[in-house]
Short mmCIF file of C-alpha atoms in Angstrom, two decimals:
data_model
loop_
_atom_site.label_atom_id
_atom_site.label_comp_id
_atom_site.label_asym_id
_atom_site.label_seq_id
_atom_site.Cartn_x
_atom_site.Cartn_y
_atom_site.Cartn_z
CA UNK L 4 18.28 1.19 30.83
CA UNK L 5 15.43 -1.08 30.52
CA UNK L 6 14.98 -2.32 26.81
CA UNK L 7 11.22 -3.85 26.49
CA UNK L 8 11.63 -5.01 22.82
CA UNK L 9 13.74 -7.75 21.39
CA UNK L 10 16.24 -5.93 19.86
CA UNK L 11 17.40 -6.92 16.79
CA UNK L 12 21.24 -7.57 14.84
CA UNK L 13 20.16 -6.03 11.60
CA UNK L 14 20.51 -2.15 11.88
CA UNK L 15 24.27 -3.09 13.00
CA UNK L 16 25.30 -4.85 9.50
CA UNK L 17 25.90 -2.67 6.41
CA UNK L 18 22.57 -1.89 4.98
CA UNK L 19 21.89 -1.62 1.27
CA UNK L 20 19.71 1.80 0.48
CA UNK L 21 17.24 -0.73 -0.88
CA UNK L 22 16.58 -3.78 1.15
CA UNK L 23 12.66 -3.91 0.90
CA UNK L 24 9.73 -1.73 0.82
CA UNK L 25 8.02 -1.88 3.61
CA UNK L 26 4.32 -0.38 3.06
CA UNK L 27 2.88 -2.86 5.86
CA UNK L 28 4.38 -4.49 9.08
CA UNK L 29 4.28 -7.88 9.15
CA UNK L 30 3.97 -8.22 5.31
CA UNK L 31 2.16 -10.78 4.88
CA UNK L 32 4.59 -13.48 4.22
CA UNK L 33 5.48 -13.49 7.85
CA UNK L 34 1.30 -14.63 8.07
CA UNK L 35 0.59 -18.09 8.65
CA UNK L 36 -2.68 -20.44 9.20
CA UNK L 37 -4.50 -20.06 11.92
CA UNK L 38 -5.89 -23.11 13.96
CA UNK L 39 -8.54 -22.99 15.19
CA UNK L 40 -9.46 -20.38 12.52
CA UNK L 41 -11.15 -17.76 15.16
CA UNK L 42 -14.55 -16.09 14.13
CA UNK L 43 -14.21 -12.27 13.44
CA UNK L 44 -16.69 -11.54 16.13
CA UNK L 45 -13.85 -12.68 18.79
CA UNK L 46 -11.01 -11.08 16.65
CA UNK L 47 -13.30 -7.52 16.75
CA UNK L 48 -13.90 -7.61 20.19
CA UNK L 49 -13.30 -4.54 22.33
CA UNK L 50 -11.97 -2.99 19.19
CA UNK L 51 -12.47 0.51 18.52
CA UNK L 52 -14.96 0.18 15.14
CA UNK L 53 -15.80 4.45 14.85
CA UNK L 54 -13.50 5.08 12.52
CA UNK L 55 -12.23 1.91 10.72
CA UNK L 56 -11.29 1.84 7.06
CA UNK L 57 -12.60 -0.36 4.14
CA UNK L 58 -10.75 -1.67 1.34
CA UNK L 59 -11.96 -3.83 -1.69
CA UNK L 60 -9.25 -5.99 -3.31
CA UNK L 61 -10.45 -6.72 -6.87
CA UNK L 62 -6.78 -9.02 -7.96
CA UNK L 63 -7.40 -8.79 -11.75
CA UNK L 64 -5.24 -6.88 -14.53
CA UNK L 65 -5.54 -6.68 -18.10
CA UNK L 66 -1.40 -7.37 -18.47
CA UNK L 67 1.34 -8.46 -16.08
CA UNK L 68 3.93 -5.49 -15.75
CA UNK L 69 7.51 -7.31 -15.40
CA UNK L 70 8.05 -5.66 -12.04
CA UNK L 71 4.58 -6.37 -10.20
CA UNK L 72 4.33 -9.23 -7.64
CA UNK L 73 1.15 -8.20 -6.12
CA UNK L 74 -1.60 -10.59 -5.90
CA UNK L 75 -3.24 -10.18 -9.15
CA UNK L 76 -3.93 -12.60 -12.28
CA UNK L 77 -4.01 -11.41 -16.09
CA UNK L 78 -7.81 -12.04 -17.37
CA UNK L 79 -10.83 -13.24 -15.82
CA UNK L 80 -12.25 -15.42 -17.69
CA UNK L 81 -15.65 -17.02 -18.05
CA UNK L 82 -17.82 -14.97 -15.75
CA UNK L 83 -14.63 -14.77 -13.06
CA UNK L 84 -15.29 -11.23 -12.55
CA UNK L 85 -19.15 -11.37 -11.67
CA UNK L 86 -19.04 -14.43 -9.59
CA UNK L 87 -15.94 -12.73 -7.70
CA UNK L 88 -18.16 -10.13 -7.15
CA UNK L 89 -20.87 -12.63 -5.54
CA UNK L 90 -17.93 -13.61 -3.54
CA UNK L 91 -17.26 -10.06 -2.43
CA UNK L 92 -21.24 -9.56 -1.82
CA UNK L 93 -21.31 -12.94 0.40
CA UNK L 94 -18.17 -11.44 2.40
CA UNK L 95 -18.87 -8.27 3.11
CA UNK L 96 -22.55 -9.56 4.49
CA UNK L 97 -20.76 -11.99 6.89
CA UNK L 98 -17.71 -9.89 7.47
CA UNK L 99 -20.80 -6.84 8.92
CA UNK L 100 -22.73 -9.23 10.94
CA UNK L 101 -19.59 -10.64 12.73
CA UNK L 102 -18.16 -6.69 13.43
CA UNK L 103 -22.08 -5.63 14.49
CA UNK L 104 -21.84 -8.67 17.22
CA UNK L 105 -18.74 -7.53 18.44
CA UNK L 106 -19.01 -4.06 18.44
CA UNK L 107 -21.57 -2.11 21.13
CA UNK L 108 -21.24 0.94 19.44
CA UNK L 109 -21.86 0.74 16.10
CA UNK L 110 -19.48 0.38 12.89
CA UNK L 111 -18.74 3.62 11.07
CA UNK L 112 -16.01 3.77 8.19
CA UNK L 113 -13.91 6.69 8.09
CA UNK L 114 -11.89 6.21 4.92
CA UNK L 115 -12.20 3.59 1.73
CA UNK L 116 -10.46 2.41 -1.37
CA UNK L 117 -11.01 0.24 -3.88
CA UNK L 118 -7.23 -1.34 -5.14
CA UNK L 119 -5.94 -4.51 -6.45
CA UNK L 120 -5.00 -5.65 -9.26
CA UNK L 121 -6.96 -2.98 -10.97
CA UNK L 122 -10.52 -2.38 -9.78
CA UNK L 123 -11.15 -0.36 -12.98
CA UNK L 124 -10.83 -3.98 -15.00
CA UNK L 125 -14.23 -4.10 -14.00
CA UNK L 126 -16.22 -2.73 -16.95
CA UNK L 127 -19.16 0.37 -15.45
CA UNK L 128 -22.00 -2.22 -14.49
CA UNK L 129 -19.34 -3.94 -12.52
CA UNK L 130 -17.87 -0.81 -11.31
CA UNK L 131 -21.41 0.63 -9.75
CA UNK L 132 -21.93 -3.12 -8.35
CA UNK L 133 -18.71 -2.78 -6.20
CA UNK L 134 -19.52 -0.08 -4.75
CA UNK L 135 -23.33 -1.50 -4.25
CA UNK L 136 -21.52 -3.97 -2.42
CA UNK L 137 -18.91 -1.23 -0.20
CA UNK L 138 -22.48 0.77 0.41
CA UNK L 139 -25.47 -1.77 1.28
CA UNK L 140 -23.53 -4.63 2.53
CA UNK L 141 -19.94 -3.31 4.10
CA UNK L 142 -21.69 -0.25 5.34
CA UNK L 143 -19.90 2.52 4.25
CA UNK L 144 -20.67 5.59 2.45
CA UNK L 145 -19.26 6.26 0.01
CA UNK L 146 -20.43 9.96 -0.78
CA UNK L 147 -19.28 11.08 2.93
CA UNK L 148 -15.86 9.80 3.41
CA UNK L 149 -12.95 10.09 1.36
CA UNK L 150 -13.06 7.34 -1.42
CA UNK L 151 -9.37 6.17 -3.32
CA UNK L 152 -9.42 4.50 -6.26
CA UNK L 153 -6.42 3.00 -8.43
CA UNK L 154 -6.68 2.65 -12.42
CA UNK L 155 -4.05 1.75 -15.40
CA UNK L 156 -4.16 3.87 -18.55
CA UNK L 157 -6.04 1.52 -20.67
CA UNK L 158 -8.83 0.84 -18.10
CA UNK L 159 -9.68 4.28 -17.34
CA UNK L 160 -12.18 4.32 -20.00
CA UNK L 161 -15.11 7.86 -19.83
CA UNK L 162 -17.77 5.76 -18.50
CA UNK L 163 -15.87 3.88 -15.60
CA UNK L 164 -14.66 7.43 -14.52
CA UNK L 165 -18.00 8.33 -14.62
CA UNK L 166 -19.49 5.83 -12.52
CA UNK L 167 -16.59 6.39 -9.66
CA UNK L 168 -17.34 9.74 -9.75
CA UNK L 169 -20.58 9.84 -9.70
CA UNK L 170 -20.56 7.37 -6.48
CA UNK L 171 -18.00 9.54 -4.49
CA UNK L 172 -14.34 8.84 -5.47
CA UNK L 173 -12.16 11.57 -4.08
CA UNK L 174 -9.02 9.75 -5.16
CA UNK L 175 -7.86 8.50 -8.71
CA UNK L 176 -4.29 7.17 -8.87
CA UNK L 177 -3.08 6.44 -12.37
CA UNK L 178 -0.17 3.65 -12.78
CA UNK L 179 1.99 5.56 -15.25
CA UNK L 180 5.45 4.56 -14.25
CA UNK L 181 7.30 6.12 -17.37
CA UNK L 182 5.90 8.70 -19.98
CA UNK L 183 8.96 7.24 -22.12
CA UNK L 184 7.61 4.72 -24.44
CA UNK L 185 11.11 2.49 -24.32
CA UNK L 186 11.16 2.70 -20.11
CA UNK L 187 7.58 1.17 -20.50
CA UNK L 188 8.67 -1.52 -22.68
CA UNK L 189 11.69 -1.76 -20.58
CA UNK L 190 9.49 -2.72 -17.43
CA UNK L 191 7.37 -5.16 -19.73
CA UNK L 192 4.95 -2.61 -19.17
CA UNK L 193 3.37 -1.84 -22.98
CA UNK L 194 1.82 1.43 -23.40
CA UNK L 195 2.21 4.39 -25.73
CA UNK L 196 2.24 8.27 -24.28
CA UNK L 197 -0.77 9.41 -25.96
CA UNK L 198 -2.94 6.82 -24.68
CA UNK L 199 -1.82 7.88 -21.51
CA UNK L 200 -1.84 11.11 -21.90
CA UNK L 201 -5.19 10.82 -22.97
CA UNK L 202 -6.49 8.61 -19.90
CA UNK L 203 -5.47 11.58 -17.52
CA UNK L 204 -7.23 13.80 -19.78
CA UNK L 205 -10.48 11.89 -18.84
CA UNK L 206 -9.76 11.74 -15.38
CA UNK L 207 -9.11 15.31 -15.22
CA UNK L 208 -12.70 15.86 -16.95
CA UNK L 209 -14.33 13.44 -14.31
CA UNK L 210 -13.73 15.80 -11.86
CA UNK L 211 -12.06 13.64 -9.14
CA UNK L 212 -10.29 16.46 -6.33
CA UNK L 213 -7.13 14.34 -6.10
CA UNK L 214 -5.74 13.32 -8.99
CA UNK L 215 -2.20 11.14 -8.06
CA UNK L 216 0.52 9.88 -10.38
CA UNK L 217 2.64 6.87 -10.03
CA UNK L 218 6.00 6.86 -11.51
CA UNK L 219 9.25 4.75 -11.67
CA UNK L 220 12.81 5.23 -11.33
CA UNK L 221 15.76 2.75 -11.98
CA UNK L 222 14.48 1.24 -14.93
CA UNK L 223 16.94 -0.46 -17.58
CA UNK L 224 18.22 2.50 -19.53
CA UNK L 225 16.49 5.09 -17.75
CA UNK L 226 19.01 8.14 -17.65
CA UNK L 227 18.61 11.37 -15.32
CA UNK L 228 17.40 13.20 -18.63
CA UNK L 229 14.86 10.51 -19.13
CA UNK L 230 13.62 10.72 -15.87
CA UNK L 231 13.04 14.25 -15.80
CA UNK L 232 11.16 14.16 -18.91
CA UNK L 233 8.72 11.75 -16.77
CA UNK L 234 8.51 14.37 -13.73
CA UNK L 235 7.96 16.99 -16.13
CA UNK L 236 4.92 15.01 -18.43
CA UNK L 237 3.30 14.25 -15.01
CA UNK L 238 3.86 18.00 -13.54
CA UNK L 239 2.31 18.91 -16.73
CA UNK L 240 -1.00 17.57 -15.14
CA UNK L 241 -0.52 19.19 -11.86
CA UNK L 242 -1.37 16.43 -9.86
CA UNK L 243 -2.24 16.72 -6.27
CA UNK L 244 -0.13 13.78 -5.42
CA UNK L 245 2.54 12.13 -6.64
CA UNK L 246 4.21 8.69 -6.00
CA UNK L 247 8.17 7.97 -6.72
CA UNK L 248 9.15 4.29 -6.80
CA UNK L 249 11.85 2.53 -7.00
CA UNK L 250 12.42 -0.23 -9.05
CA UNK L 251 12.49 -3.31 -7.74
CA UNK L 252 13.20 -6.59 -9.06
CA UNK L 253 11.23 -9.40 -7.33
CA UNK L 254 11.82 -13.47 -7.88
CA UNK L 255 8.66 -15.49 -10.11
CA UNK L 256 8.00 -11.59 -12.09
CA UNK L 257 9.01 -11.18 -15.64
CA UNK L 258 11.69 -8.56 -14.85
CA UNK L 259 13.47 -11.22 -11.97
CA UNK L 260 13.53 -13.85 -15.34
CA UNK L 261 15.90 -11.72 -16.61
CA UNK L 262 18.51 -11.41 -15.15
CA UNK L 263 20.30 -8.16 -13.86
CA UNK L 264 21.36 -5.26 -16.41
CA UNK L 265 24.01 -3.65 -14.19
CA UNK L 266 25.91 -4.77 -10.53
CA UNK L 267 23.61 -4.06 -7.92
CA UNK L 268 25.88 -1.25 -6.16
CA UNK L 269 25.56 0.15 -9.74
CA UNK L 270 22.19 0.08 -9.53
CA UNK L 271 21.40 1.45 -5.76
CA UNK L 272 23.47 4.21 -6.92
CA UNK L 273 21.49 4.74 -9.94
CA UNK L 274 18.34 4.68 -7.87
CA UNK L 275 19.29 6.83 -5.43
CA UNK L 276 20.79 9.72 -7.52
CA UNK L 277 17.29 9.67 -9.60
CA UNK L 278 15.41 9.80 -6.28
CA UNK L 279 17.32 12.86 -5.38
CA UNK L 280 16.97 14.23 -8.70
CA UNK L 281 13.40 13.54 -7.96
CA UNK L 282 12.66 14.80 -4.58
CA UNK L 283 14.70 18.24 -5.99
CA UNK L 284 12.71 18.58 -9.02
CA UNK L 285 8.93 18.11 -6.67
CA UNK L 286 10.33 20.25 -3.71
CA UNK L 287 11.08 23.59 -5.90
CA UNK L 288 7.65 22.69 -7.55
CA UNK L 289 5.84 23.33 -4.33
CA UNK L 290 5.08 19.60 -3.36
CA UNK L 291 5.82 18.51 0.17
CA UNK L 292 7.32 15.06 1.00
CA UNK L 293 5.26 12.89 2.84
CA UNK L 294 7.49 9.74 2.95
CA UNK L 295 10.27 8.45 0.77
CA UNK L 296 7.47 8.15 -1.94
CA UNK L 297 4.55 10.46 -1.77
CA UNK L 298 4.66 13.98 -2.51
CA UNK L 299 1.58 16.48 -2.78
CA UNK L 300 0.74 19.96 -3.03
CA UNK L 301 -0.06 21.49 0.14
CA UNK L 302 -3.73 21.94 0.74
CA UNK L 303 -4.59 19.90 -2.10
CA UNK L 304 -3.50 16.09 -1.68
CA UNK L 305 -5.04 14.29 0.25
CA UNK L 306 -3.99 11.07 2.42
CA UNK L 307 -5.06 8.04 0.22
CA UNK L 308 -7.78 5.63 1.96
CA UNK L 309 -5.54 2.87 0.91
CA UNK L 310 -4.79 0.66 -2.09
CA UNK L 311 -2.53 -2.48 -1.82
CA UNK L 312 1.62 -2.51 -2.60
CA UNK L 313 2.51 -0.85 -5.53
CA UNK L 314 -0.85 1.34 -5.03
CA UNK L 315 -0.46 2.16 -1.71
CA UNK L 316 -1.25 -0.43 0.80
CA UNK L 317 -4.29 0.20 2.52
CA UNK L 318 -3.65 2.20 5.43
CA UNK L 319 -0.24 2.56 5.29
CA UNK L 320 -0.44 5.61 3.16
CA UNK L 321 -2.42 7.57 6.06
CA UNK L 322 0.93 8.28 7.81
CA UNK L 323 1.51 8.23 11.47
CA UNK L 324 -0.58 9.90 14.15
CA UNK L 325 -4.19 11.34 13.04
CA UNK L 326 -4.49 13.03 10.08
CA UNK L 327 -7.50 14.45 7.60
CA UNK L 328 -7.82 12.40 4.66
CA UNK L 329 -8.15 14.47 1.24
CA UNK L 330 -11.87 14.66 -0.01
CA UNK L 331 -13.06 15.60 3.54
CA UNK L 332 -14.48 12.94 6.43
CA UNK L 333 -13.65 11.83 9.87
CA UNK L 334 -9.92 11.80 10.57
CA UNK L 335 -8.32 8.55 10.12
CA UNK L 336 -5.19 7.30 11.98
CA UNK L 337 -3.50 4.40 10.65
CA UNK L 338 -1.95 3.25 13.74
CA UNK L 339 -4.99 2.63 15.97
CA UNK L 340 -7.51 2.74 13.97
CA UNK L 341 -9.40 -0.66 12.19
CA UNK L 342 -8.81 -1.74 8.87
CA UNK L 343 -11.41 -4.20 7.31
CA UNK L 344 -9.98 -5.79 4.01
CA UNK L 345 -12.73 -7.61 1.73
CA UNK L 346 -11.74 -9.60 -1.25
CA UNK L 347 -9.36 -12.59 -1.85
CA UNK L 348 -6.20 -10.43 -1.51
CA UNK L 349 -7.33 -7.28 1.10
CA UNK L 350 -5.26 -7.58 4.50
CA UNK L 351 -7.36 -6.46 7.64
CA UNK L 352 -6.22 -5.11 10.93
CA UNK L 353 -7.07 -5.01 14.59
CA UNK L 354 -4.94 -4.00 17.11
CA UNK L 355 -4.08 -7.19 17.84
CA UNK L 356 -4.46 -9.47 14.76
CA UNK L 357 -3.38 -8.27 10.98
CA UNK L 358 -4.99 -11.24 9.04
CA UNK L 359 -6.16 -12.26 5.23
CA UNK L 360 -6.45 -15.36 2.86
CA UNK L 361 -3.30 -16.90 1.54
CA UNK L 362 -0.76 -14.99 -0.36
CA UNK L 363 1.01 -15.96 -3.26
CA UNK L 364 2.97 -14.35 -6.74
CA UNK L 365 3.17 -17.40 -8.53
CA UNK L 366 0.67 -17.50 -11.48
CA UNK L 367 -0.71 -21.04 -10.78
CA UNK L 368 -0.85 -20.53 -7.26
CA UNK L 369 -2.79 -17.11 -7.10
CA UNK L 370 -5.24 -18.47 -9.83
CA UNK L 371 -6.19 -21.63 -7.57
CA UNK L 372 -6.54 -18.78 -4.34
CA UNK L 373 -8.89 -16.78 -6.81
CA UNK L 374 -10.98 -20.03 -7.37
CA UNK L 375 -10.88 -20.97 -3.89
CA UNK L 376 -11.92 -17.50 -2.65
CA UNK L 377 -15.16 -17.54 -5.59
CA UNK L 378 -16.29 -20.86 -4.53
CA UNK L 379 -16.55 -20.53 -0.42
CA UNK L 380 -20.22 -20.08 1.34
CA UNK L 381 -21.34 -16.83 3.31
CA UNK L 382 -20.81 -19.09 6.57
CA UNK L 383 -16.63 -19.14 5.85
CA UNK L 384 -16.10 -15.40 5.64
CA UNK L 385 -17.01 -15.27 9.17
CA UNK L 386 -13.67 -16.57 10.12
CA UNK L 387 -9.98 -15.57 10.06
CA UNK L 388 -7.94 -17.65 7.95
CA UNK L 389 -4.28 -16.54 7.83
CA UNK L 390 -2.54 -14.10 10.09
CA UNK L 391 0.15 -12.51 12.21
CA UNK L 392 -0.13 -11.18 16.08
CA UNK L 393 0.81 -8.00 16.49
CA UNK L 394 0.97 -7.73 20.35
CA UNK L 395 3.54 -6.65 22.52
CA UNK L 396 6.90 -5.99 20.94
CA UNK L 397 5.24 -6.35 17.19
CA UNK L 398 3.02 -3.96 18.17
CA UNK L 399 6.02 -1.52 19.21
CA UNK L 400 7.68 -2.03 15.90
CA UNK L 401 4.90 -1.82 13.81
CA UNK L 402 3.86 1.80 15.55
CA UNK L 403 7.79 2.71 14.89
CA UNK L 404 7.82 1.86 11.56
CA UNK L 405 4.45 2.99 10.36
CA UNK L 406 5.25 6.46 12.03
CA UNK L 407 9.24 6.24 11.21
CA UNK L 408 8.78 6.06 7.64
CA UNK L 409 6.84 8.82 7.49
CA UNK L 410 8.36 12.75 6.96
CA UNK L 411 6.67 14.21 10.00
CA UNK L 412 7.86 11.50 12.36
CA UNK L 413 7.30 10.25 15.57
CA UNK L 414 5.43 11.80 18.69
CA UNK L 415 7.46 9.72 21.51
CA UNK L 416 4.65 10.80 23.72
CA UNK L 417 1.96 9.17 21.69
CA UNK L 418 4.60 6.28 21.76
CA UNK L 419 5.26 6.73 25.49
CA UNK L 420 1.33 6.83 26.36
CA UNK L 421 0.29 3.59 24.12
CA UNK L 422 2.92 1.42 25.37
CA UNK L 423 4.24 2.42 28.65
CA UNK L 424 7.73 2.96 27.59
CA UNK L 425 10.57 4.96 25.58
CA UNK L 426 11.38 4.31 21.82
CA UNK L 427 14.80 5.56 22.55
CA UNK L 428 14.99 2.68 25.01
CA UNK L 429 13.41 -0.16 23.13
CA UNK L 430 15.22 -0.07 19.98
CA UNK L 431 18.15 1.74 21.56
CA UNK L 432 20.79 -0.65 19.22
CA UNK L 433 18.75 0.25 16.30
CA UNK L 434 18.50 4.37 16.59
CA UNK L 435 21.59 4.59 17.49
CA UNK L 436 22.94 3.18 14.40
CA UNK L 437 20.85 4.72 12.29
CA UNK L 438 22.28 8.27 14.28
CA UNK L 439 25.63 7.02 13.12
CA UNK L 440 24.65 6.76 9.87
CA UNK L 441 23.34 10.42 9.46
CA UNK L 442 19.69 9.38 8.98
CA UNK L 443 18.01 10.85 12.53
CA UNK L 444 17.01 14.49 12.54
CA UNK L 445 19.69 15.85 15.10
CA UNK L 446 17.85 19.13 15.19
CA UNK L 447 14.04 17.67 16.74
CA UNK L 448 13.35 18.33 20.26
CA UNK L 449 12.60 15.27 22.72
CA UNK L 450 9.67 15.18 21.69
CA UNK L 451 9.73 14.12 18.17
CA UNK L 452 11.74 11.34 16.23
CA UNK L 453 12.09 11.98 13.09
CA UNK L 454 14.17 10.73 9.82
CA UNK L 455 16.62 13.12 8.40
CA UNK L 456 16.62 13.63 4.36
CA UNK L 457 19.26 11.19 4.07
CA UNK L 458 17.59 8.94 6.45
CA UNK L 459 14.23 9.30 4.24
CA UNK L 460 16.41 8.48 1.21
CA UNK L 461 16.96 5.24 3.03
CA UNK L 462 13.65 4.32 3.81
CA UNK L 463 14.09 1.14 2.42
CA UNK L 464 17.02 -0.18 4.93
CA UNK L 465 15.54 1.61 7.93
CA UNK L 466 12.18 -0.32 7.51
CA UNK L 467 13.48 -3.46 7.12
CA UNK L 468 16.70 -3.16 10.43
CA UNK L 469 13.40 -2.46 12.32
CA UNK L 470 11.96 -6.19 11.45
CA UNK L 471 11.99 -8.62 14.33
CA UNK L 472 14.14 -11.97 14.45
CA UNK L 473 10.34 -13.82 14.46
CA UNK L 474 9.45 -11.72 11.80
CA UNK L 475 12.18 -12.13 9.44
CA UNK L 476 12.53 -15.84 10.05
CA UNK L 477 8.51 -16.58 8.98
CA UNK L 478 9.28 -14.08 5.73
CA UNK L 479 12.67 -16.22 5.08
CA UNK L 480 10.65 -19.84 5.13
CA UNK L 481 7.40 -18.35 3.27
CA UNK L 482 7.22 -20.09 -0.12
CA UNK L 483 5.46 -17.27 -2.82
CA UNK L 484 4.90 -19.62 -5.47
#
């Protein structure tokens, strides 16, 4: 047996059900500087650019919710928010001329989504300018490919709705993470039920074809009987999709100050019985699982165009092998297809460079990345600044965890045509262990590799055993404040 991969220790130690979430591979804490900083034209070259997708970071929030340690900032004050938008414009202009010189064919955009942050902080004007800015400068449009779009309850005011749906949004997901007024306070997340009952009212009456719904489970106090009264407010809605998340709580966020409420084997237990409870509750209401966190009703959700972590990092939500996205368009598949991130926090991929601007969660250190990102000339988007290779055996784990994580599973096949060699062979150490655990679908043919329920329920410790040694050792020595 001929293993091409470096395999790795971890899937042979005693996993926890929730080691990490893994919605990209590399995150980008494995990313460092690149020198020289290589222009995008040489990074786009030979690259498939038919079917890419576009996604618009916009990293400001109106609050701080004590579990959140994506790349956002509270506020933006002074005129931050129209001269990020300048930014974005001068970006997206450089970022198309680079990708026209290195593409012979022409650039077409399959899929886009505007995430952050919260791109619905931006008040209407701001809103219609964005996508000015995703239309006339990035080149896509909007009105013929499906467009996702994440908003918070108190930002999804009539007249930003209007303006998304009025320029194409197929998509609006809604951060509710608890209907129960003390969970929200719980997660340092203040809102009251009407208000939010009321913000899905005026999504509803927008008109958007996927509506999706993102709630929480393993919050302080949060009982099975609370958590059902969450499922059964959002079912109440009928959303097309629907997004289960564990809690998780991160170093540097207002939850992590804390201090824990219960032992952590208290805790993954907690979790895990409310995901159950969870998955139950969705399956006998006609949704189908997609992964360990997205459910949707057949025929009606659609695969999201992309958002970043706790919205659905761009790309990552389109699953494994080729798939139509929700709101109509060219098929999108998120394993060799493009990804072109714009915006101070977006994440873009080729097939062999994922790359971005610095990441950070610390407040001080994400401001001065905001400034940095607002004060740069056209002539420095044109370059790469931070990134991660993803050749060779990255590339191998990346495809099996992308695909892995997903309900369908894995087409060895596909796996065996891109690369030349067997899965089963690669990350022999790895399978097998999870086989021993119970989490491999005994009952697939050869042809398909595929998580079990239990295995799905464990998403979060199969992503993670897949990591590589280089991989985990860059995300071990990456400083986040």
């Amino acid at each position: 047996m001929t293993t091409t991969a470096t395999s790795t220790t971890a899937a042979a130690g005693d996993l926890r059900p929730y080691e990490s979430y893994v919605y990209a591979y590399p995150h980008k804490t494995a990313y460092r500087p690149l020198r020289p900083r290589p222009r995008l034209r040489e990074v786009w070259a030979g690259e498939r650019s038919d079917a890419l997708s576009l996604y618009l970071h916009i990293p400001f929030c109106e609050v701080r919710c004590g579990f959140c340690n994506l790349f956002t900032r509270v506020g933006a004050p002074d005129g931050l928010a129209g001269a990020y938008l300048d930014a974005l414009e001068r970006q997206a202009r450089a970022v198309r001329e680079e990708l026209d010189a290195a593409s012979a064919g022409g650039v077409r955009f399959a899929t886009a989504a505007f995430g952050g942050g919260t791109p619905t902080f931006l008040e209407a004007g701001e809103l219609s300018r964005l996508c000015d800015i995703a239309e006339r400068d990035a080149g896509a449009d909007l009105r013929a490919v499906p467009l996702s779009v994440e908003a918070s309850p108190a930002t999804a005011t009539a007249d930003r709705l209007t303006v998304l749906a009025e320029r194409g949004a197929t998509r609006l997901s809604l951060g509710v993470q608890s209907f129960v007024e003390a969970e929200a306070r719980a997660a340092v997340r203040p809102q009251h039920r009407a208000d939010v009952e009321a913000a899905l009212g005026r999504i509803r009456d927008a008109g958007f074809p996927v509506l999706n719904i993102d709630l929480i489970y393993g919050i302080d106090g949060q009982t099975g009987s609370s958590w059902r009264q969450s499922l059964e407010a959002a079912l109440a809605w009928e959303p097309e999709e629907l997004y289960l998340y564990p809690l998780y709580v991160r170093p540097l966020t207002g939850l992590g100050r804390r201090g824990p409420a219960e032992s952590q084997a208290a805790w993954d237990a907690r979790r895990l019985r409310l995901y159950r409870e969870g998955r139950e509750l969705l399956l006998e209401r006609g949704y189908e699982q997609v992964s360990m966190r997205m459910f949707r009703l057949p025929d009606r959700g659609g695969v999201n165009g992309g958002g970043d972590e706790a919205g659905h990092e761009a790309g990552a939500g389109a699953g494994a092998g080729r798939v139509s996205p929700g709101g109509g368009g060219t098929e999108y598949c998120c394993q060799t297809d493009g990804m072109v991130g714009l915006g101070c926090g977006a994440r873009s991929y080729t097939s062999r460079l994922h790359y971005s601007f610095d990441y950070a969660v610390g407040t001080a250190r994400v401001r001065g990345i905001v400034d940095d990102y607002v004060a740069r000339p056209a002539e420095d988007f044109a370059r790469a600044e931070v990134g991660f290779a993803v050749t060779g055996d990255e590339a191998r784990r990346r495809h099996l965890v992308q695909s892995l994580l997903q309900a369908r599973g894995m087409d060895t096949a596909a796996y065996r045509a891109r690369f030349g060699s067997d899965a089963s062979d690669d990350f022999a150490a790895e399978l097998d262990a999870f086989a021993g655990r119970g989490w491999l679908d005994g009952s697939c043919g050869p042809g398909l590799l595929r998580l079990s329920p239990e295995g799905l329920a464990h998403s979060d410790a199969v992503g993670p055993a897949l990591f590589s040694p280089a991989v985990r050792a860059a995300m071990a020595a990456y400083d986040p404040e």
